[in-house]
Short mmCIF file of C-alpha atoms in Angstrom, two decimals:
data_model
loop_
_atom_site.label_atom_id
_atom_site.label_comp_id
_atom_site.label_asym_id
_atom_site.label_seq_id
_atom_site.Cartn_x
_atom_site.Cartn_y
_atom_site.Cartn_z
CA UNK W 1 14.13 9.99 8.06
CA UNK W 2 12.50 9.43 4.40
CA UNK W 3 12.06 13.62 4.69
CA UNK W 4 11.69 13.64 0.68
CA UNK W 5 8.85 11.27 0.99
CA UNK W 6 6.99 13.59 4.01
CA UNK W 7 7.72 16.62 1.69
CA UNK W 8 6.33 15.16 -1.40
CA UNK W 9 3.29 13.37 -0.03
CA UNK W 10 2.57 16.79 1.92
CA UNK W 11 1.97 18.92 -0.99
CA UNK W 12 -0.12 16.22 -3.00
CA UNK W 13 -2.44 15.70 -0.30
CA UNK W 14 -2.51 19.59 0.06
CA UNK W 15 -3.44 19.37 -3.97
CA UNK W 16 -5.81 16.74 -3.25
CA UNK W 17 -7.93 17.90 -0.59
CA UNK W 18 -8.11 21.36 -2.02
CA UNK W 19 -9.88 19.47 -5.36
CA UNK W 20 -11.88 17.04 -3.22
CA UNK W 21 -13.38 19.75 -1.43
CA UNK W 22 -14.28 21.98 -4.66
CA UNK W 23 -15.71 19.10 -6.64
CA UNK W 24 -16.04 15.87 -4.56
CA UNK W 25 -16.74 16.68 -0.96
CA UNK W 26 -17.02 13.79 1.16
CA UNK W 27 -16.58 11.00 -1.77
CA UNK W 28 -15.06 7.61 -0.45
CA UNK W 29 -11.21 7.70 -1.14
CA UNK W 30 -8.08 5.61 -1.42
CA UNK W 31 -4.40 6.82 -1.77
CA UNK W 32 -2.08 3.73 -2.58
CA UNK W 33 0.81 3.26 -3.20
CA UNK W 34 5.06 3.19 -2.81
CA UNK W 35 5.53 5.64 0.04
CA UNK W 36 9.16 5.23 0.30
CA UNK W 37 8.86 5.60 3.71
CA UNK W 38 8.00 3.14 7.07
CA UNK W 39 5.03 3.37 9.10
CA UNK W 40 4.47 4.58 12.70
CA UNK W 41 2.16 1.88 13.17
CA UNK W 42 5.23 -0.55 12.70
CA UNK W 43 8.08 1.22 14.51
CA UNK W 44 5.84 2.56 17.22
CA UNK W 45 6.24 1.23 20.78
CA UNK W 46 4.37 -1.73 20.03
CA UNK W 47 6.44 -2.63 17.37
CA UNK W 48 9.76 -2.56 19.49
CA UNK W 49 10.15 -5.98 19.57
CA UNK W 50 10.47 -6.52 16.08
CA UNK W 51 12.21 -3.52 14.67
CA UNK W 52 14.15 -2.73 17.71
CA UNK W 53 13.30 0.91 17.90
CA UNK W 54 10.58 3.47 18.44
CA UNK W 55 10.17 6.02 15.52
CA UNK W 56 7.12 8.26 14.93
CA UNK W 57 7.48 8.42 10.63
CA UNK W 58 6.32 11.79 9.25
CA UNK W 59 5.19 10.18 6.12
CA UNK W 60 2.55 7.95 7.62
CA UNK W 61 1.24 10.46 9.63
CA UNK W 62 0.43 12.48 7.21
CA UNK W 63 -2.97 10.63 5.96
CA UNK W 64 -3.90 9.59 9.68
CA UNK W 65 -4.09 13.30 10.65
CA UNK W 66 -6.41 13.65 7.73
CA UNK W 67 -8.62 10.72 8.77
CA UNK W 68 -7.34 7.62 6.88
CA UNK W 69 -6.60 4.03 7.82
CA UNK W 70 -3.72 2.09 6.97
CA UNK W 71 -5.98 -0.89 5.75
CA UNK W 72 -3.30 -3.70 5.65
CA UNK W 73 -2.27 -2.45 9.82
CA UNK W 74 -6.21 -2.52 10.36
CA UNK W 75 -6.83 -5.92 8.81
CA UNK W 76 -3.10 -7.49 10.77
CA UNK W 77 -2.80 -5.26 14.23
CA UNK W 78 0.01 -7.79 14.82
CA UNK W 79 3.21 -6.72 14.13
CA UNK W 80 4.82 -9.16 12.09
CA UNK W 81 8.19 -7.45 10.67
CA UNK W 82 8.72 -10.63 8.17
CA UNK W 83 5.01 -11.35 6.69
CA UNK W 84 3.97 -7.36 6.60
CA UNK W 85 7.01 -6.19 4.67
CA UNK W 86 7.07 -5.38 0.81
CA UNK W 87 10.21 -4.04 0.18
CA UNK W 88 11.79 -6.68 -1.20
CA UNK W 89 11.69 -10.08 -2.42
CA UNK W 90 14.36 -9.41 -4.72
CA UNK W 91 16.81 -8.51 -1.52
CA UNK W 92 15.78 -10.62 1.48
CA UNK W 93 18.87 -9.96 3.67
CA UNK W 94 18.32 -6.08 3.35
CA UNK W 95 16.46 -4.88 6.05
CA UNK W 96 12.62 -5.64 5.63
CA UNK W 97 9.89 -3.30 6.12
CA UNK W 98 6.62 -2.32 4.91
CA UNK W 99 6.97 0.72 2.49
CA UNK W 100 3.96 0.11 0.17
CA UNK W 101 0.12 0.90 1.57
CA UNK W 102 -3.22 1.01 0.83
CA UNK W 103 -4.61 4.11 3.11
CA UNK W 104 -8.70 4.55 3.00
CA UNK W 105 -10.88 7.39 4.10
CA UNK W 106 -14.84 6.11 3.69
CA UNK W 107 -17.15 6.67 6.93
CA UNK W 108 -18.67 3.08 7.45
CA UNK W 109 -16.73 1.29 5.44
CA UNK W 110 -13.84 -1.58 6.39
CA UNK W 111 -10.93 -3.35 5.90
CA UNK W 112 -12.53 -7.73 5.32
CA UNK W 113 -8.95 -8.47 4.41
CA UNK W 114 -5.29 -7.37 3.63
CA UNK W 115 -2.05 -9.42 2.16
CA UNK W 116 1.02 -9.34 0.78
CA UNK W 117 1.93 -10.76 -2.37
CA UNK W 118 5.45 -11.72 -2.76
CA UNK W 119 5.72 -14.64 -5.10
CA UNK W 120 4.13 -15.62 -8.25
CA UNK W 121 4.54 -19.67 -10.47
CA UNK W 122 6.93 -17.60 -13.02
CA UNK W 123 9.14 -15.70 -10.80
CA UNK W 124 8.41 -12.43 -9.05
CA UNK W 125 8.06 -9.62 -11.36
CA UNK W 126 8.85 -6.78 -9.04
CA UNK W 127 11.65 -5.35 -6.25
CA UNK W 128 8.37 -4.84 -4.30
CA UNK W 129 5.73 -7.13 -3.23
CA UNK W 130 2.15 -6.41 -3.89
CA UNK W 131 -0.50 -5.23 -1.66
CA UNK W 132 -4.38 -6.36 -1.98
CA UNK W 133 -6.77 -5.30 0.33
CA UNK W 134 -10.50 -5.98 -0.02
CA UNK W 135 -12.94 -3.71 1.37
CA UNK W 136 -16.46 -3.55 2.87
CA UNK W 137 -17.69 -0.14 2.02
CA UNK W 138 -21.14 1.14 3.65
CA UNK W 139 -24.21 -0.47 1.91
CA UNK W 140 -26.29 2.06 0.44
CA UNK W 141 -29.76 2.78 1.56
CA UNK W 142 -32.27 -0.79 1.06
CA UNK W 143 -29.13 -2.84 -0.18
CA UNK W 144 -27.00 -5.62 1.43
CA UNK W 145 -23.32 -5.47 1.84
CA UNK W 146 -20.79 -5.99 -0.83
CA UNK W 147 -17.13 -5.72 -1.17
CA UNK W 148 -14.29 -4.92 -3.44
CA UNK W 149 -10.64 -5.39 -3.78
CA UNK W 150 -7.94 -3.00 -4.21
CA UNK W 151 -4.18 -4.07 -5.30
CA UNK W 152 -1.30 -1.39 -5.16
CA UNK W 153 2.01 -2.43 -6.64
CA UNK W 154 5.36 -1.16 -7.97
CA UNK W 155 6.07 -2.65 -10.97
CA UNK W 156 9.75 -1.91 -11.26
CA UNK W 157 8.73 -1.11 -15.13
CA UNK W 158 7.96 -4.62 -15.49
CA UNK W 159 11.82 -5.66 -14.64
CA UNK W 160 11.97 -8.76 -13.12
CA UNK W 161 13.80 -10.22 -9.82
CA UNK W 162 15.70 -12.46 -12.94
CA UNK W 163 16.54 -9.00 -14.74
CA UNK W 164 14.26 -10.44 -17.73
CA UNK W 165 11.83 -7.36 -18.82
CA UNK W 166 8.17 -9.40 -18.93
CA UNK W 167 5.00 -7.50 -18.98
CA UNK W 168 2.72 -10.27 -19.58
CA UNK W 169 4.29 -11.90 -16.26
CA UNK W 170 3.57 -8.54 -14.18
CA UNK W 171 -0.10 -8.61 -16.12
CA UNK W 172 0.04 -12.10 -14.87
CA UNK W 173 0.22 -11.57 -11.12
CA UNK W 174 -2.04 -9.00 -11.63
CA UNK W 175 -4.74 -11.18 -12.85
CA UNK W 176 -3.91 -13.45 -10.74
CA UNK W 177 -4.71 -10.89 -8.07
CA UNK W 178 -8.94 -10.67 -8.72
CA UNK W 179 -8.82 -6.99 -8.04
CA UNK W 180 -11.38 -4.37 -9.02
CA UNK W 181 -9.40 -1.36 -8.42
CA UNK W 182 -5.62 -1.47 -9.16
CA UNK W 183 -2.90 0.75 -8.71
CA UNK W 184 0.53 1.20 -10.62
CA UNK W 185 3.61 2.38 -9.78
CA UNK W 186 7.16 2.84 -11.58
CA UNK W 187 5.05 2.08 -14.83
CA UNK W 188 6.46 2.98 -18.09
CA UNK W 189 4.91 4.41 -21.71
CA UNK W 190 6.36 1.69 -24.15
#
């Protein structure tokens, strides 16, 4: 199941970690993103009730085994199959899961909050919804804590759920978002 995904996500992690290490050892990290793939933490047993089945997906393990946390599961440890998922507005009666994640690795920090975005005033602009998570990262030495959000989202090229091509409606949502950090997918050079 999603086996492409695994593969793919395998070696850029391997890539990844062999950089980190040379140049950036123990810096604060988050990989987001379209996975293309469930999560264990869904479909596991405690998730029976609302998928139906049990499955342990290779793709989300792949970041746990290296240490990081699946900040929208730690922020909502309740399964909720409908409110969690972000694939896809645009097809409600397909099946719907979560397939797009924020995943952070940063002793001492944590997740202060996680959502979905699925709607916007003008219309959607995506297939997927849009993931913002805001963060509470370690205070450094003689300072207070402050936070930060992060937004992933696949922007389906900026093609619309009404087929109309609109940038400044994705830009839009975005703003609309208050994120510090964002992260594109399926983005274009126009």
């Amino acid at each position: 199941a999603c086996d492409a995904s695994a593969v793919s996500l395998t070696a850029m992690w391997a890539a990844m970690e062999v950089r980190l290490a040379e140049k950036h050892p123990g810096v604060p990290m988050i990989v987001a993103g379209d996975f293309n793939s469930m999560s264990h933490l869904d479909y596991g047993e405690v998730g029976v009730d609302q998928y139906g089945v049990a499955i342990d997906w290779d793709t989300s393990q792949i970041l746990a085994r290296a240490g990081f946390l699946d900040s929208y599961r730690e922020a909502h440890p309740v399964i909720d199959r409908q409110a969690d998922a972000t694939w896809s507005p645009r097809f409600p009666r397909q099946s719907q899961d979560r397939i797009d994640f924020i995943y952070y690795r940063a002793p001492g920090w944590r997740t202060s909050s996680s959502s979905v975005i699925r709607d916007a005033p003008l219309g959607f602009p995506s297939d997927h919804a849009a993931l913002v998570s805001s963060f509470t990262p370690a205070p450094p030495r003689g300072r207070g804590p402050r936070s930060f959000r992060a937004l992933s989202y696949n922007i389906k090229h900026g093609l619309g759920l009404d087929g109309r091509l609109d940038l400044g409606r994705t830009a839009a949502v975005l703003r609309s978002s208050n994120a510090d950090v964002i992260a594109l997918q399926e983005v274009d050079l126009c």
